[in-house]
């Protein structure tokens, strides 16, 4: 089987992209905590590991962007494609994903988590609008790059 | 005289309506305590870059006097005690008591943040220094600093230590001289062992001399007894010709454009070359912006508009041919110099201009100027538009054929075809396409591993131009090259006794045909590297030797970073071997007596990535990988970014040797 798009290697790449992106944010936070607790050597270690994580997680994206967006399934590459993929993913988050998990959280009695997810749904909707207007600006050729 | 200078002269003659540069034009905003604590925030770093920034601050301040029409010479001296002095023959820094602060203005300029003459919006029209932080920063970060001023027929002196005055400004009496000299010793507590680099300062002075036609810049290095003097009348065009001197221009005379509007003066020189990468040197008020910004965006928009709206383009382009930035920029050498009042940058070190209004103005003014030029010079327009369309078609065809193949696992036959096409194109300027190819030390490092008799028969696999095999000289008797690319075989035939067509996966010779097999920088491109090594083993006689060189990461820390750089440069890259991997692989394939030597080589990255197989986006991303390299990588993998943004990287070459068991 030579088609990467059909392979488990692509699934692995998508999973590891998510994992390394999480690792980046975790290290960033771990560094802040270590700094706060006075463990300066540990804080510096986590800050440096976070820098390395950027190299690594972007390396996964180097491969992924030739195939497509793991979140929206749309093509990536040129800015207009990237904006369309971003818009699709954020719209899904705003209209389906977060409202649904918010309902589940509320039903399961996790009130503050439910509220957090609802807040996210609102934020994501606003983000989707911003991406949409940026996309319209590029397709309408009215954007002044500068 | 350039239009900029005309403009500046016009502003300089408006002294009657504009206040003079004296104590009244200095506005004091705040104190300076933070500078020593957060030096890197103000000068970019506390290493060798920040140290040079101090010198450049003083030079740019002196340059402001030239721009105001008040100074002809600037003298830079690197003293034996590691201090640096910058002198000009301008008006001299104002020494009168400041009306609000009741201290000499010169002292305030050296001890207060935001106290520059440029800050109050007049006295200087277009100013290069760091928004008035310059002199104060230099002073605060100097172990000692001496200010000498000659102004209004008097001579003055004041000394400082770590930004603190050691005595009040002294009047040393009458003098007919005019100007300012500042000599400072950077504080070793902040900058460590960093010292001034003559070459680096010379590079900056050359640039300034080009951008400021008529200024005389003198530099002397008392430590090494060197001196130079720069004065050019050719302006941005001269700088462009200097930048493009190693490239092959497509039109002999550069396109020179000038435009001025109320608050902006623009000069640009453009010349397209046969290269692939673009080289845009951009400046704001004489300061290099090596990350570009609004003015460069404006230039790109201007180019795109002028080209796509030109009648020749409309005649030659096919319908629906979409032009993107990288098409108009391919092979372009450009110098863009703008002067604006109150420039806004993304950081104190001014590497990127952030002024959307400027992007629009540059796009508009340069676009019109370029359209006019094209209308007046249709022959040059035709050459440029031809290059743009060629770039656009190459991009589209690579996209059409490239897209499906990218989804597939790298198939051997397919990569061989791509390899043949790619290296056929690169054979045109093969030896100029990177430094390592012809580096004598690296070639010698291969030849030195040679252990076979002088009567040996050699096979140079994937021989390219045959330079590796050829460099063995009379260490072996008969040299045969093997390559799949016809153009490369042609080149190799001048260095080797015989050259054959063939692939490393299927070497067209029987077993035990050779005493020695050599190759270099090939295995990282081969999806089936073990098979290639097995083939080399097969054609060696028992006891025969294989020698090959390969770039490898220094250690695990830089491995992922290097992978990304090499993959972006060369899409065929598929093996990021560590040195140990290759030793193990040799053993696994069946070689014994395995040895390895190392050779470190500085590779100019901008040259290396100026090549057919590297896309414009990948070139940009490679530069970013260097600019934003993790600190861990910087500790293990030496590379340098020069003041003009050029990168050189110290590659670790490992040269391996193995023997076929007897």
Coordinates of N, CA and C in Angstrom, one line a residue, chain A residues 41-113:
Chain A
X41 N 16.3 26.0 37.5 CA 16.9 25.1 36.5 C 15.9 24.3 35.8
X42 N 14.9 23.8 36.5 CA 13.8 23.1 35.9 C 13.0 24.0 34.9
X43 N 12.8 25.2 35.3 CA 12.0 26.2 34.5 C 12.8 26.4 33.2
X44 N 14.1 26.6 33.3 CA 14.9 26.8 32.0 C 14.8 25.5 31.2
X45 N 14.9 24.4 31.8 CA 14.8 23.1 31.0 C 13.5 23.1 30.2
X46 N 12.4 23.3 30.9 CA 11.1 23.2 30.2 C 11.0 24.3 29.1
X47 N 11.5 25.5 29.4 CA 11.5 26.5 28.4 C 12.2 26.1 27.1
X48 N 13.4 25.5 27.3 CA 14.2 25.0 26.2 C 13.5 23.8 25.5
X49 N 13.0 23.0 26.3 CA 12.3 21.8 25.7 C 11.1 22.3 24.9
X50 N 10.4 23.4 25.3 CA 9.3 23.9 24.6 C 9.8 24.5 23.2
X51 N 11.0 25.1 23.2 CA 11.6 25.6 21.9 C 11.8 24.4 21.0
X52 N 12.4 23.3 21.5 CA 12.6 22.1 20.7 C 11.3 21.5 20.2
X53 N 10.2 21.6 21.1 CA 8.9 21.1 20.7 C 8.4 21.8 19.4
X54 N 8.7 23.1 19.4 CA 8.2 23.9 18.2 C 8.8 23.3 16.9
X55 N 10.1 23.0 17.0 CA 10.8 22.4 15.8 C 10.1 21.1 15.5
X56 N 9.8 20.3 16.5 CA 9.3 19.0 16.2 C 7.8 19.0 15.7
X57 N 7.0 19.8 16.4 CA 5.6 19.7 16.0 C 5.4 20.4 14.6
X58 N 6.2 21.4 14.3 CA 6.2 22.0 13.0 C 6.7 21.0 11.9
X59 N 7.7 20.1 12.4 CA 8.2 19.1 11.5 C 7.1 18.1 11.1
X60 N 6.2 17.8 12.0 CA 5.0 16.9 11.7 C 4.1 17.6 10.7
X61 N 3.9 18.9 10.9 CA 3.1 19.7 10.0 C 3.7 19.8 8.6
X62 N 5.0 19.9 8.5 CA 5.7 19.9 7.2 C 5.1 18.8 6.3
X63 N 5.0 17.6 6.9 CA 4.5 16.4 6.2 C 2.9 16.6 6.0
X64 N 2.3 16.9 7.1 CA 0.8 16.9 7.0 C 0.2 17.9 6.0
X65 N 0.9 19.1 5.9 CA 0.3 20.1 5.1 C 0.3 19.7 3.6
X66 N 1.2 18.7 3.2 CA 1.2 18.3 1.9 C 0.0 17.3 1.6
X67 N -0.6 16.9 2.7 CA -1.7 15.9 2.5 C -3.0 16.5 2.7
X68 N -3.1 17.4 3.8 CA -4.4 18.0 4.1 C -4.5 18.3 5.5
X69 N -5.6 19.0 5.9 CA -5.7 19.5 7.3 C -6.4 18.4 8.1
X70 N -5.7 17.9 9.1 CA -6.2 16.8 9.9 C -7.5 17.2 10.6
X71 N -7.8 18.5 10.8 CA -9.0 18.9 11.5 C -10.2 19.0 10.6
X72 N -10.0 19.6 9.4 CA -11.1 19.8 8.5 C -11.2 18.9 7.3
X73 N -10.0 18.2 7.1 CA -10.0 17.3 5.9 C -9.8 18.1 4.6
X74 N -9.6 19.4 4.7 CA -9.5 20.2 3.5 C -8.0 20.4 3.2
X75 N -7.7 20.8 1.9 CA -6.3 21.0 1.6 C -5.7 22.2 2.3
X76 N -4.4 22.1 2.6 CA -3.6 23.1 3.2 C -2.5 23.6 2.2
X77 N -1.9 24.7 2.5 CA -0.8 25.2 1.6 C -0.8 26.7 1.5
X78 N -1.4 27.1 0.3 CA -1.5 28.6 0.1 C -2.5 29.2 1.1
X79 N -2.4 30.5 1.4 CA -3.1 31.1 2.5 C -4.6 31.0 2.3
X80 N -5.1 31.1 1.1 CA -6.6 30.9 1.0 C -7.1 29.5 1.4
X81 N -6.3 28.5 1.0 CA -6.6 27.1 1.5 C -6.6 27.1 3.0
X82 N -5.5 27.7 3.6 CA -5.3 27.6 5.0 C -6.5 28.3 5.7
X83 N -6.9 29.5 5.1 CA -8.1 30.2 5.7 C -9.4 29.3 5.7
X84 N -9.6 28.7 4.5 CA -10.8 27.8 4.4 C -10.7 26.7 5.4
X85 N -9.6 26.1 5.5 CA -9.4 24.9 6.5 C -9.7 25.4 7.9
X86 N -9.1 26.6 8.2 CA -9.3 27.1 9.6 C -10.8 27.5 9.8
X87 N -11.4 28.1 8.8 CA -12.8 28.4 9.0 C -13.7 27.2 9.2
X88 N -13.4 26.1 8.4 CA -14.2 24.9 8.5 C -14.0 24.3 9.9
X89 N -12.8 24.2 10.4 CA -12.5 23.6 11.7 C -13.1 24.4 12.8
X90 N -13.0 25.8 12.8 CA -13.5 26.6 13.8 C -15.0 26.7 13.8
X91 N -15.6 26.6 12.6 CA -17.1 26.6 12.5 C -17.6 25.3 13.2
X92 N -17.0 24.2 12.9 CA -17.4 22.9 13.4 C -17.3 23.0 15.0
X93 N -16.2 23.6 15.5 CA -16.0 23.7 16.9 C -17.1 24.6 17.5
X94 N -17.5 25.7 16.8 CA -18.4 26.6 17.4 C -19.9 26.1 17.3
X95 N -20.2 25.4 16.2 CA -21.6 25.0 16.0 C -21.9 23.6 16.5
X96 N -20.9 22.7 16.5 CA -21.2 21.3 16.8 C -20.5 20.8 18.0
X97 N -19.2 20.9 17.9 CA -18.3 20.2 18.9 C -18.6 20.8 20.3
X98 N -18.3 22.1 20.5 CA -18.4 22.6 21.9 C -19.9 22.6 22.4
X99 N -20.9 23.0 21.6 CA -22.3 22.9 22.1 C -22.6 21.5 22.6
X100 N -22.1 20.5 21.8 CA -22.4 19.1 22.2 C -21.7 18.7 23.5
X101 N -20.4 19.0 23.6 CA -19.7 18.5 24.8 C -20.2 19.3 26.0
X102 N -20.7 20.6 25.8 CA -21.2 21.4 26.9 C -22.4 20.7 27.4
X103 N -23.3 20.2 26.5 CA -24.5 19.6 27.0 C -24.2 18.3 27.8
X104 N -23.2 17.5 27.2 CA -22.9 16.3 27.9 C -22.3 16.6 29.3
X105 N -21.5 17.6 29.4 CA -20.9 18.0 30.7 C -22.0 18.4 31.7
X106 N -22.9 19.2 31.2 CA -24.0 19.6 32.0 C -24.9 18.4 32.5
X107 N -25.1 17.5 31.6 CA -25.9 16.3 31.9 C -25.2 15.5 33.0
X108 N -23.9 15.5 32.9 CA -23.1 14.6 33.8 C -22.8 15.4 35.1
X109 N -23.3 16.6 35.2 CA -23.2 17.3 36.5 C -21.9 18.1 36.6
X110 N -21.2 18.4 35.6 CA -19.9 19.1 35.6 C -20.2 20.6 35.2
X111 N -20.8 21.3 36.1 CA -21.3 22.7 35.7 C -20.3 23.6 35.2
X112 N -19.1 23.7 35.9 CA -18.1 24.7 35.5 C -17.5 24.3 34.1
X113 N -17.3 22.9 34.0 CA -16.8 22.5 32.7 C -17.8 22.8 31.5

